[in-house]
Amino acid sequence: MFSTDDSIVAIATPAGRGGIGVVRISGPSAQGIAARLLDRSQPLGPRHATLTRIAAALSQQGGATGGSERGRAPGTEVVDEVVATYFPAPHSYTGEHVVEISAHGNPVVLEAIVARAIAAGARLADPGEFTLRAFLNGKRDLVQAEAVADLIAAATPLQARIAFDQLDGTLTGRIAAIDAPLFDLIARLEASLDFPDEGYHFIEPAVAVRTIGCLLTQLDDLLAGARAGRLIRDGATVVVAGRPNVGKSSLFNLLAGADRAIVTPIAGTTRDLVSERVDIEGLAVTLVDTAGWHETHDLIEREGVARSEQARGVADLVVLVLDRSEPLRREDEELLGRTASAPRIIVANKSDLPARLEISRLASIDVSATIGDGVGDLRRAIVRELTGRESLRDTAAISNTRHIALLDQARSSLAAAAAAAPGTPEEFILADLQAARARLDEVVGARTSDDVLRHIFERFCIGK
Ligand SMILES: Nc1nc2c(ncn2[C@@H]2O[C@H](COP(=O)(O)OP(=O)(O)OP(=O)(O)O)[C@@H](O)[C@H]2O)c(=O)[nH]1
Ligand SMILES: [Mg+2]
């Protein structure tokens, strides 16, 4: 089991140099440890930012008054002016006593403070341990704790917004709205079983059926946004494909907003994969430019074409580029065939030139990579194709695969209960309902094994 009776310390700010760097100490003796580090005789007042100094040496008892014995602290040459704040339990991030020391953002200074905190009795925190303690102390449920990691990792404003909503309790609230009536239903069915003579006194069968149906609808609503949510959180890979010279690299650069890939009028310019992280309407997309697909005996080009094919194989979406100013060629036909069964968007590029392409049988988007025409349509089509939604502004509440899997299982159990034929013994229905509820509890962490917790908090880095 996880221990919370010792005090932990870590640098809470990112590695590197900056205006401020924060060292966080949490645990029962946080205040005592801070007192030994700091050059002041008074204990820190609660929730009060105190300008003080890191003492040149560690004091023995706390309080850096002249008479007290002083031990040699690690990194004694390091001193700094700091702001220290003491957050008494339970009103702190972890729910324990916490002291935050804001020093100048220099790794040498911050590491020296950590080393001295360890010499004064703290232990170096494990990855995610501050947030784990917040969970164990009931400050946050598991969904909210996971949202902290997501918020820290967010690369687009939309990812940050979903993570914050979850941190704020949106998903927790929606799960609670399903869990509470489910709990009530289970209690009534159990009562009916315990007092069989009363028959259905505690709940009418019709009411039970209606309640289960209503809970199913709510779960379906939640899961309906799951695909979009997962894509927003985890991002997607979009591969730009097409025969040589159709303007793949030009389009790639346009979407990336930078001249990343070389563009020339010579067919066969791109020979290797070029990839770039781009924000497409809030989606974190890894966009990949590829070598033009054609048959070739050139060794380098052959390798390039092989890599293009591999990239297409792992793509969430293929953007197949055709040249609208030329008739369809054999290579285009070939690629249209090869990508027919994959999620794809067909782009008719070079819309600024006279049209000579005849593909009216296929839905395509006219774009000009050189003048930027149609790129908005293309961006929206990418979002629609990947997420099944027109817009991501009205975002999904659920995005984490762990949550999605558990809610899916809860849904199956509820569906089984709903589908039970009339006359099915209540024990069976009850077992399904209990299984559904157990899954919901796992999402928020009301019952979660240590292994699952370890796995979740490993994802964090130290200091979080
Ligand atoms: N007029 C016009 N020219 C374009 C457009 N897009 C690309 N081009 C031109 O087409 C030529 C080839 O463009 P690239 O982006 O290098 O084409 P590519 O598909 O990456 O070519 P490879 O890497 O050789 O496979 C360049 O001369 C571009 O300037 C467009 O929308 N309109
Ligand atoms: Mg190219």
Short mmCIF file of C-alpha atoms and ligand atoms in Angstrom, two decimals:
data_model
loop_
_atom_site.label_atom_id
_atom_site.label_comp_id
_atom_site.label_asym_id
_atom_site.label_seq_id
_atom_site.Cartn_x
_atom_site.Cartn_y
_atom_site.Cartn_z
CA MET A 1 0.00 0.00 0.00
CA PHE A 2 1.05 3.59 -0.45
CA SER A 3 2.56 5.31 2.52
CA THR A 4 1.73 8.92 3.33
CA ASP A 5 3.24 9.22 6.78
CA ASP A 6 6.57 10.59 5.60
CA SER A 7 7.30 13.98 4.04
CA ILE A 8 8.24 14.26 0.39
CA VAL A 9 10.11 16.92 -1.56
CA ALA A 10 10.66 17.71 -5.24
CA ILE A 11 11.21 20.54 -7.68
CA ALA A 12 7.73 21.41 -8.99
CA THR A 13 8.76 23.59 -11.93
CA PRO A 14 10.23 22.37 -15.25
CA ALA A 15 13.91 21.56 -15.68
CA GLY A 16 15.96 24.51 -16.87
CA ARG A 17 16.35 28.14 -15.94
CA GLY A 18 13.63 30.70 -15.36
CA GLY A 19 12.56 33.65 -13.25
CA ILE A 20 11.18 31.43 -10.51
CA GLY A 21 11.62 27.79 -9.56
CA VAL A 22 9.48 26.12 -6.92
CA VAL A 23 10.41 23.38 -4.48
CA ARG A 24 7.45 21.70 -2.84
CA ILE A 25 7.53 19.83 0.47
CA SER A 26 4.48 17.84 1.59
CA GLY A 27 3.82 15.70 4.63
CA PRO A 28 3.41 15.80 8.39
CA SER A 29 6.80 17.44 9.02
CA ALA A 30 6.82 19.85 6.08
CA GLN A 31 6.88 22.88 8.35
CA GLY A 32 9.68 21.53 10.54
CA ILE A 33 11.79 20.66 7.51
CA ALA A 34 11.24 24.13 6.05
CA ALA A 35 12.18 25.71 9.36
CA ARG A 36 15.57 23.98 9.24
CA LEU A 37 16.24 25.23 5.69
CA LEU A 38 15.17 28.81 6.12
CA ASP A 39 17.07 31.61 7.76
CA ARG A 40 14.42 32.82 10.18
CA SER A 41 13.53 32.35 13.79
CA GLN A 42 9.74 32.51 13.43
CA PRO A 43 7.72 29.61 12.05
CA LEU A 44 5.99 30.35 8.74
CA GLY A 45 2.47 31.73 9.12
CA PRO A 46 -0.32 29.80 7.37
CA ARG A 47 -1.06 30.84 3.76
CA HIS A 48 1.23 33.82 3.96
CA ALA A 49 3.93 34.53 1.40
CA THR A 50 7.08 35.16 3.43
CA LEU A 51 10.20 36.73 1.97
CA THR A 52 13.16 34.96 3.58
CA ARG A 53 16.46 33.28 2.77
CA ILE A 54 17.84 29.80 2.45
CA ALA A 55 20.13 29.41 5.44
CA ALA A 56 23.83 28.89 4.82
CA ALA A 57 23.64 25.81 7.04
CA LEU A 58 20.96 23.48 8.26
CA SER A 59 19.73 24.32 11.73
CA GLN A 60 19.27 21.42 14.13
CA GLN A 61 15.84 22.06 15.54
CA GLY A 62 14.37 24.57 13.23
CA GLY A 63 14.57 28.27 13.75
CA ALA A 64 17.91 29.69 12.68
CA THR A 65 18.71 31.59 15.83
CA GLY A 66 22.31 32.09 16.76
CA GLY A 67 22.60 29.69 19.67
CA SER A 68 21.33 26.57 17.96
CA GLU A 69 23.71 23.90 16.74
CA ARG A 70 24.25 23.82 13.02
CA GLY A 71 24.98 20.77 10.87
CA ARG A 72 26.83 20.82 7.54
CA ALA A 73 24.17 20.86 4.89
CA PRO A 74 24.65 19.56 1.34
CA GLY A 75 25.44 22.37 -1.08
CA THR A 76 26.20 24.80 1.77
CA GLU A 77 27.72 27.28 -0.64
CA VAL A 78 24.30 27.88 -2.16
CA VAL A 79 22.15 30.61 -0.67
CA ASP A 80 19.18 32.39 -2.18
CA GLU A 81 16.46 34.83 -1.33
CA VAL A 82 13.13 32.99 -1.52
CA VAL A 83 9.42 33.34 -0.90
CA ALA A 84 8.09 30.54 1.30
CA THR A 85 4.43 29.72 1.81
CA TYR A 86 3.01 27.28 4.31
CA PHE A 87 -0.34 25.65 3.53
CA PRO A 88 -1.56 23.79 6.63
CA ALA A 89 -3.52 20.55 6.12
CA PRO A 90 -6.10 20.00 4.79
CA HIS A 91 -6.13 23.22 2.74
CA SER A 92 -3.32 22.36 0.39
CA TYR A 93 -2.79 20.64 -2.96
CA THR A 94 -2.10 17.28 -1.33
CA GLY A 95 -4.38 17.72 1.67
CA GLU A 96 -1.28 17.49 3.88
CA HIS A 97 0.93 20.21 5.36
CA VAL A 98 2.71 21.74 2.37
CA VAL A 99 5.51 24.29 2.15
CA GLU A 100 6.29 25.81 -1.23
CA ILE A 101 9.59 27.58 -1.61
CA SER A 102 9.87 29.87 -4.64
CA ALA A 103 13.52 30.48 -5.35
CA HIS A 104 15.23 31.80 -8.44
CA GLY A 105 14.75 29.35 -11.27
CA ASN A 106 18.18 27.81 -11.41
CA PRO A 107 18.69 24.05 -11.24
CA VAL A 108 21.77 24.34 -9.00
CA VAL A 109 19.87 26.40 -6.44
CA LEU A 110 16.75 24.24 -6.59
CA GLU A 111 18.65 20.97 -6.33
CA ALA A 112 20.57 22.30 -3.33
CA ILE A 113 17.29 23.17 -1.60
CA VAL A 114 15.96 19.66 -2.33
CA ALA A 115 19.19 18.09 -1.06
CA ARG A 116 18.92 20.07 2.17
CA ALA A 117 15.27 19.15 2.60
CA ILE A 118 16.32 15.51 2.27
CA ALA A 119 19.10 16.04 4.83
CA ALA A 120 16.45 17.57 7.10
CA GLY A 121 14.28 14.45 6.88
CA ALA A 122 12.28 14.60 3.66
CA ARG A 123 12.28 11.90 0.98
CA LEU A 124 12.52 12.61 -2.76
CA ALA A 125 8.99 12.31 -4.18
CA ASP A 126 8.15 9.64 -6.75
CA PRO A 127 6.63 10.70 -10.08
CA GLY A 128 3.07 11.91 -9.51
CA GLU A 129 3.31 11.40 -5.76
CA PHE A 130 1.95 14.85 -4.83
CA THR A 131 -1.14 14.21 -6.95
CA LEU A 132 -1.37 10.61 -5.69
CA ARG A 133 -1.47 11.97 -2.14
CA ALA A 134 -4.15 14.46 -3.16
CA PHE A 135 -6.16 11.46 -4.40
CA LEU A 136 -5.47 9.32 -1.31
CA ASN A 137 -6.45 12.23 0.94
CA GLY A 138 -9.71 12.73 -0.93
CA LYS A 139 -8.76 16.12 -2.37
CA ARG A 140 -9.35 14.85 -5.90
CA ASP A 141 -10.94 11.77 -7.38
CA LEU A 142 -9.07 9.67 -9.91
CA VAL A 143 -10.57 11.42 -12.96
CA GLN A 144 -9.40 14.76 -11.59
CA ALA A 145 -5.95 13.43 -10.72
CA GLU A 146 -5.55 12.07 -14.24
CA ALA A 147 -6.74 15.41 -15.61
CA VAL A 148 -3.78 17.09 -13.88
CA ALA A 149 -1.40 15.01 -16.02
CA ASP A 150 -3.47 15.74 -19.13
CA LEU A 151 -3.52 19.46 -18.43
CA ILE A 152 0.25 19.51 -17.97
CA ALA A 153 0.71 17.52 -21.20
CA ALA A 154 -1.84 19.47 -23.28
CA ALA A 155 -0.44 20.77 -26.57
CA THR A 156 -3.49 22.58 -27.95
CA PRO A 157 -5.92 24.98 -26.23
CA LEU A 158 -8.70 22.45 -26.80
CA GLN A 159 -6.74 19.67 -25.06
CA ALA A 160 -6.14 22.03 -22.14
CA ARG A 161 -9.81 22.95 -22.01
CA ILE A 162 -10.99 19.29 -21.87
CA ALA A 163 -8.41 18.48 -19.22
CA PHE A 164 -9.48 21.48 -17.16
CA ASP A 165 -13.15 20.56 -17.46
CA GLN A 166 -12.31 17.12 -16.10
CA LEU A 167 -10.18 18.66 -13.35
CA ASP A 168 -13.11 20.90 -12.55
CA GLY A 169 -15.35 17.86 -12.09
CA THR A 170 -17.48 17.86 -15.26
CA LEU A 171 -16.99 14.16 -15.96
CA THR A 172 -17.15 13.30 -12.27
CA GLY A 173 -20.51 15.07 -12.10
CA ARG A 174 -21.90 13.24 -15.09
CA ILE A 175 -20.81 9.91 -13.65
CA ALA A 176 -22.32 10.79 -10.29
CA ALA A 177 -25.60 11.61 -12.06
CA ILE A 178 -25.66 8.02 -13.34
CA ASP A 179 -24.26 6.41 -10.22
CA ALA A 180 -26.73 7.88 -7.71
CA PRO A 181 -29.95 6.54 -9.32
CA LEU A 182 -28.18 3.25 -10.02
CA PHE A 183 -27.26 2.95 -6.36
CA ASP A 184 -30.85 3.70 -5.39
CA LEU A 185 -32.17 1.08 -7.80
CA ILE A 186 -29.76 -1.55 -6.49
CA ALA A 187 -30.75 -0.77 -2.90
CA ARG A 188 -34.44 -1.18 -3.71
CA LEU A 189 -33.92 -4.43 -5.60
CA GLU A 190 -31.81 -5.78 -2.75
CA ALA A 191 -34.53 -4.86 -0.30
CA SER A 192 -37.08 -6.68 -2.45
CA LEU A 193 -34.85 -9.75 -2.36
CA ASP A 194 -34.26 -9.53 1.38
CA PHE A 195 -37.96 -9.23 2.08
CA PRO A 196 -39.48 -11.50 -0.53
CA ASP A 197 -42.89 -11.51 1.07
CA GLU A 198 -43.28 -7.85 0.27
CA GLY A 199 -42.88 -8.74 -3.42
CA TYR A 200 -42.16 -5.69 -5.55
CA HIS A 201 -43.08 -3.43 -2.74
CA PHE A 202 -39.78 -1.55 -2.89
CA ILE A 203 -39.82 -0.95 -6.61
CA GLU A 204 -42.29 -1.49 -9.41
CA PRO A 205 -40.84 -3.54 -12.29
CA ALA A 206 -41.94 -0.87 -14.77
CA VAL A 207 -40.12 1.81 -12.80
CA ALA A 208 -36.97 -0.31 -12.66
CA VAL A 209 -37.07 -0.82 -16.43
CA ARG A 210 -37.59 2.88 -17.05
CA THR A 211 -34.74 3.83 -14.73
CA ILE A 212 -32.33 1.43 -16.42
CA GLY A 213 -33.36 2.77 -19.85
CA CYS A 214 -32.76 6.32 -18.71
CA LEU A 215 -29.30 5.45 -17.31
CA LEU A 216 -28.42 3.74 -20.58
CA THR A 217 -29.30 6.89 -22.52
CA GLN A 218 -27.07 8.97 -20.27
CA LEU A 219 -24.17 6.56 -20.70
CA ASP A 220 -24.69 6.57 -24.48
CA ASP A 221 -24.59 10.37 -24.50
CA LEU A 222 -21.33 10.31 -22.63
CA LEU A 223 -19.81 7.65 -24.88
CA ALA A 224 -20.99 9.40 -28.05
CA GLY A 225 -18.32 12.05 -27.53
CA ALA A 226 -15.65 9.46 -26.77
CA ARG A 227 -14.11 9.19 -30.22
CA ALA A 228 -13.75 12.94 -30.56
CA GLY A 229 -12.52 13.20 -26.98
CA ARG A 230 -9.89 10.51 -27.44
CA LEU A 231 -8.65 12.12 -30.64
CA ILE A 232 -8.46 15.53 -29.00
CA ARG A 233 -6.50 14.10 -26.10
CA ASP A 234 -4.21 11.71 -27.96
CA GLY A 235 -3.96 13.46 -31.34
CA ALA A 236 -4.02 11.85 -34.78
CA THR A 237 -1.65 11.07 -37.62
CA VAL A 238 -2.57 12.51 -41.02
CA VAL A 239 -0.51 11.48 -44.03
CA VAL A 240 -0.33 13.53 -47.24
CA ALA A 241 -0.02 11.17 -50.22
CA GLY A 242 -0.11 11.42 -53.99
CA ARG A 243 1.98 10.98 -57.11
CA PRO A 244 5.03 13.24 -57.67
CA ASN A 245 4.63 16.97 -58.24
CA VAL A 246 0.93 17.28 -57.38
CA GLY A 247 1.78 19.73 -54.57
CA LYS A 248 1.92 17.50 -51.46
CA SER A 249 4.80 19.38 -49.88
CA SER A 250 3.20 22.74 -50.76
CA LEU A 251 0.00 21.63 -49.01
CA PHE A 252 1.97 20.20 -46.08
CA ASN A 253 3.77 23.54 -45.63
CA LEU A 254 0.50 25.43 -45.85
CA LEU A 255 -1.13 23.30 -43.12
CA ALA A 256 2.01 23.38 -41.00
CA GLY A 257 2.24 27.15 -41.36
CA ALA A 258 5.96 26.89 -42.11
CA ASP A 259 8.25 26.04 -45.01
CA ARG A 260 9.25 22.70 -43.55
CA ALA A 261 9.39 20.58 -46.72
CA ILE A 262 11.30 21.46 -49.88
CA VAL A 263 9.10 22.47 -52.83
CA THR A 264 10.44 22.50 -56.41
CA PRO A 265 8.92 22.04 -59.88
CA ILE A 266 10.99 18.84 -60.20
CA ALA A 267 9.09 15.60 -59.74
CA GLY A 268 10.61 13.48 -56.99
CA THR A 269 11.66 16.37 -54.73
CA THR A 270 10.55 14.76 -51.48
CA ARG A 271 12.35 11.49 -50.82
CA ASP A 272 11.89 10.91 -47.12
CA LEU A 273 9.07 11.37 -44.63
CA VAL A 274 8.79 14.85 -43.15
CA SER A 275 6.55 15.27 -40.14
CA GLU A 276 5.33 18.20 -38.11
CA ARG A 277 2.95 18.63 -35.16
CA VAL A 278 0.18 20.99 -36.18
CA ASP A 279 -2.98 22.27 -34.53
CA ILE A 280 -5.93 21.69 -36.86
CA GLU A 281 -9.04 23.34 -35.41
CA GLY A 282 -7.85 22.27 -31.96
CA LEU A 283 -6.79 18.75 -32.90
CA ALA A 284 -3.13 17.91 -32.27
CA VAL A 285 -2.21 16.39 -35.61
CA THR A 286 1.07 14.79 -36.61
CA LEU A 287 1.13 15.73 -40.26
CA VAL A 288 3.37 13.62 -42.49
CA ASP A 289 4.60 14.58 -45.98
CA THR A 290 5.65 11.68 -48.16
CA ALA A 291 7.60 10.98 -51.34
CA GLY A 292 5.45 10.99 -54.49
CA TRP A 293 4.12 7.55 -55.27
CA HIS A 294 5.38 6.12 -58.59
CA GLU A 295 7.25 3.18 -59.99
CA THR A 296 10.95 3.77 -60.05
CA HIS A 297 14.24 1.94 -60.25
CA ASP A 298 16.16 4.65 -58.44
CA LEU A 299 17.31 3.12 -55.16
CA ILE A 300 16.68 6.26 -53.06
CA GLU A 301 13.29 6.93 -54.59
CA ARG A 302 12.27 3.30 -54.11
CA GLU A 303 13.05 3.58 -50.40
CA GLY A 304 11.10 6.86 -50.24
CA VAL A 305 8.08 5.25 -51.87
CA ALA A 306 8.30 2.28 -49.48
CA ARG A 307 8.29 4.69 -46.54
CA SER A 308 5.28 6.54 -47.97
CA GLU A 309 3.40 3.26 -48.05
CA GLN A 310 4.34 2.45 -44.45
CA ALA A 311 3.19 5.89 -43.34
CA ARG A 312 -0.13 5.43 -45.12
CA GLY A 313 -0.53 2.13 -43.32
CA VAL A 314 -0.39 3.72 -39.84
CA ALA A 315 -2.31 6.90 -40.68
CA ASP A 316 -5.60 7.77 -38.98
CA LEU A 317 -6.41 9.67 -42.16
CA VAL A 318 -4.89 9.95 -45.64
CA VAL A 319 -5.08 13.21 -47.56
CA LEU A 320 -4.75 12.06 -51.16
CA VAL A 321 -3.60 14.93 -53.36
CA LEU A 322 -4.41 15.07 -57.09
CA ASP A 323 -3.35 17.75 -59.56
CA ARG A 324 -6.55 19.47 -60.74
CA SER A 325 -4.75 21.12 -63.67
CA GLU A 326 -3.90 17.77 -65.28
CA PRO A 327 -5.91 14.75 -66.39
CA LEU A 328 -5.93 11.77 -64.08
CA ARG A 329 -2.83 9.62 -64.51
CA ARG A 330 -2.28 5.93 -64.02
CA GLU A 331 -0.47 6.57 -60.69
CA ASP A 332 -3.45 8.58 -59.46
CA GLU A 333 -5.83 5.73 -60.35
CA GLU A 334 -3.54 3.28 -58.63
CA LEU A 335 -3.43 5.36 -55.43
CA LEU A 336 -7.19 5.97 -55.48
CA GLY A 337 -7.61 2.20 -55.52
CA ARG A 338 -5.06 1.57 -52.77
CA THR A 339 -6.59 4.12 -50.38
CA ALA A 340 -10.24 3.38 -51.16
CA SER A 341 -10.91 1.42 -47.98
CA ALA A 342 -8.99 3.72 -45.61
CA PRO A 343 -10.32 6.93 -44.08
CA ARG A 344 -9.28 9.51 -46.68
CA ILE A 345 -9.94 12.93 -48.12
CA ILE A 346 -9.31 13.64 -51.80
CA VAL A 347 -7.83 17.04 -52.53
CA ALA A 348 -7.87 18.50 -56.05
CA ASN A 349 -4.90 20.85 -55.78
CA LYS A 350 -3.82 23.76 -58.02
CA SER A 351 -7.33 25.18 -58.21
CA ASP A 352 -5.79 28.46 -59.33
CA LEU A 353 -4.98 26.86 -62.71
CA PRO A 354 -7.51 25.85 -65.39
CA ALA A 355 -9.19 22.55 -64.48
CA ARG A 356 -8.39 19.50 -66.54
CA LEU A 357 -9.09 16.80 -63.96
CA GLU A 358 -12.21 14.68 -64.40
CA ILE A 359 -13.15 13.00 -61.09
CA SER A 360 -16.76 14.05 -60.67
CA ARG A 361 -17.58 10.51 -59.47
CA LEU A 362 -15.47 11.17 -56.35
CA ALA A 363 -16.05 13.72 -53.61
CA SER A 364 -13.07 16.03 -53.49
CA ILE A 365 -12.07 19.40 -52.11
CA ASP A 366 -10.64 22.05 -54.42
CA VAL A 367 -7.55 23.64 -52.92
CA SER A 368 -4.75 25.85 -54.10
CA ALA A 369 -1.70 25.23 -51.98
CA THR A 370 0.09 28.24 -53.46
CA ILE A 371 -2.59 30.85 -52.85
CA GLY A 372 -4.25 29.14 -49.88
CA ASP A 373 -7.71 28.76 -51.42
CA GLY A 374 -9.91 26.06 -49.88
CA VAL A 375 -7.58 25.35 -46.96
CA GLY A 376 -10.31 26.19 -44.42
CA ASP A 377 -12.60 23.62 -46.03
CA LEU A 378 -9.80 21.10 -45.92
CA ARG A 379 -9.11 21.71 -42.22
CA ARG A 380 -12.80 21.27 -41.38
CA ALA A 381 -13.00 18.14 -43.52
CA ILE A 382 -10.00 16.69 -41.62
CA VAL A 383 -11.75 17.28 -38.27
CA ARG A 384 -15.03 15.86 -39.56
CA GLU A 385 -13.39 12.78 -41.03
CA LEU A 386 -11.36 12.07 -37.88
CA THR A 387 -13.93 12.78 -35.19
CA GLY A 388 -17.29 12.49 -36.90
CA ARG A 389 -18.09 16.02 -35.69
CA GLU A 390 -18.42 19.31 -37.52
CA SER A 391 -16.80 21.33 -34.80
CA LEU A 392 -14.90 20.62 -31.64
CA ARG A 393 -15.84 23.83 -29.87
CA ASP A 394 -18.64 22.06 -28.01
CA THR A 395 -16.27 19.51 -26.59
CA ALA A 396 -16.65 16.02 -25.30
CA ALA A 397 -16.46 15.29 -21.58
CA ILE A 398 -14.66 12.01 -21.95
CA SER A 399 -11.27 11.50 -23.58
CA ASN A 400 -9.19 9.01 -21.62
CA THR A 401 -9.11 5.42 -22.94
CA ARG A 402 -9.26 4.03 -19.40
CA HIS A 403 -12.50 5.89 -18.78
CA ILE A 404 -13.91 4.95 -22.17
CA ALA A 405 -13.20 1.23 -21.62
CA LEU A 406 -14.80 1.24 -18.15
CA LEU A 407 -17.87 3.18 -19.28
CA ASP A 408 -18.24 0.79 -22.20
CA GLN A 409 -18.22 -2.14 -19.77
CA ALA A 410 -20.72 -0.39 -17.51
CA ARG A 411 -22.91 0.15 -20.56
CA SER A 412 -22.78 -3.55 -21.51
CA SER A 413 -23.83 -4.58 -18.00
CA LEU A 414 -26.69 -2.08 -17.97
CA ALA A 415 -27.76 -3.21 -21.43
CA ALA A 416 -27.78 -6.82 -20.20
CA ALA A 417 -29.98 -5.79 -17.26
CA ALA A 418 -32.28 -3.87 -19.60
CA ALA A 419 -32.55 -6.80 -21.99
CA ALA A 420 -33.43 -9.34 -19.28
CA ALA A 421 -36.62 -11.12 -20.24
CA PRO A 422 -39.64 -10.60 -17.98
CA GLY A 423 -39.49 -13.09 -15.16
CA THR A 424 -35.70 -13.17 -15.01
CA PRO A 425 -34.80 -13.67 -11.33
CA GLU A 426 -33.90 -10.35 -9.73
CA GLU A 427 -30.58 -11.79 -8.57
CA PHE A 428 -29.36 -11.80 -12.16
CA ILE A 429 -30.51 -8.28 -12.88
CA LEU A 430 -28.99 -7.15 -9.62
CA ALA A 431 -25.65 -8.77 -10.52
CA ASP A 432 -25.59 -6.82 -13.82
CA LEU A 433 -26.46 -3.57 -12.11
CA GLN A 434 -23.79 -4.12 -9.48
CA ALA A 435 -21.24 -4.87 -12.19
CA ALA A 436 -22.17 -1.62 -13.94
CA ARG A 437 -21.81 0.33 -10.74
CA ALA A 438 -18.42 -1.25 -9.96
CA ARG A 439 -17.11 0.00 -13.33
CA LEU A 440 -18.38 3.53 -12.66
CA ASP A 441 -16.68 3.46 -9.27
CA GLU A 442 -13.43 2.44 -10.93
CA VAL A 443 -13.50 5.46 -13.21
CA VAL A 444 -13.50 7.92 -10.31
CA GLY A 445 -11.29 5.67 -8.19
CA ALA A 446 -13.80 4.73 -5.49
CA ARG A 447 -12.51 1.18 -5.98
CA THR A 448 -9.23 0.87 -7.76
CA SER A 449 -6.38 -1.54 -7.18
CA ASP A 450 -2.89 -0.37 -6.23
CA ASP A 451 -1.62 -1.69 -9.58
CA VAL A 452 -3.98 0.55 -11.50
CA LEU A 453 -3.02 3.52 -9.36
CA ARG A 454 0.68 2.81 -9.88
CA HIS A 455 0.15 2.60 -13.61
CA ILE A 456 -1.76 5.88 -13.70
CA PHE A 457 0.68 7.88 -11.59
CA GLU A 458 3.78 6.54 -13.36
CA ARG A 459 2.73 8.73 -16.26
CA PHE A 460 3.43 11.87 -14.26
CA CYS A 461 6.88 13.30 -13.85
CA ILE A 462 8.56 14.06 -10.56
CA GLY A 463 7.24 17.11 -8.73
CA LYS A 464 3.63 16.74 -9.91
N1 LIG B 1 -0.16 26.81 -59.60
C1 LIG B 1 0.01 26.02 -58.56
N2 LIG B 1 1.18 25.38 -58.41
C2 LIG B 1 1.34 24.58 -57.33
C3 LIG B 1 0.32 24.42 -56.36
N3 LIG B 1 0.77 23.56 -55.41
C4 LIG B 1 2.02 23.22 -55.78
N4 LIG B 1 2.37 23.84 -56.92
C5 LIG B 1 3.65 23.72 -57.64
O1 LIG B 1 3.82 22.38 -58.02
C6 LIG B 1 5.21 22.02 -57.97
C7 LIG B 1 5.40 20.78 -57.11
O2 LIG B 1 5.05 21.12 -55.77
P1 LIG B 1 5.50 20.23 -54.54
O3 LIG B 1 4.80 20.75 -53.35
O4 LIG B 1 6.98 20.11 -54.47
O5 LIG B 1 4.89 18.85 -54.99
P2 LIG B 1 5.07 17.41 -54.32
O6 LIG B 1 3.82 16.67 -54.54
O7 LIG B 1 5.56 17.52 -52.94
O8 LIG B 1 6.19 16.78 -55.25
P3 LIG B 1 7.22 15.57 -54.91
O9 LIG B 1 7.85 15.85 -53.59
O10 LIG B 1 8.19 15.66 -56.00
O11 LIG B 1 6.45 14.33 -54.93
C8 LIG B 1 5.94 23.26 -57.44
O12 LIG B 1 6.46 23.97 -58.53
C9 LIG B 1 4.83 24.04 -56.76
O13 LIG B 1 5.09 25.42 -56.73
C10 LIG B 1 -0.91 25.11 -56.56
O14 LIG B 1 -1.86 25.04 -55.78
N5 LIG B 1 -1.00 25.91 -57.67
MG MG B 2 7.22 16.88 -52.01
#
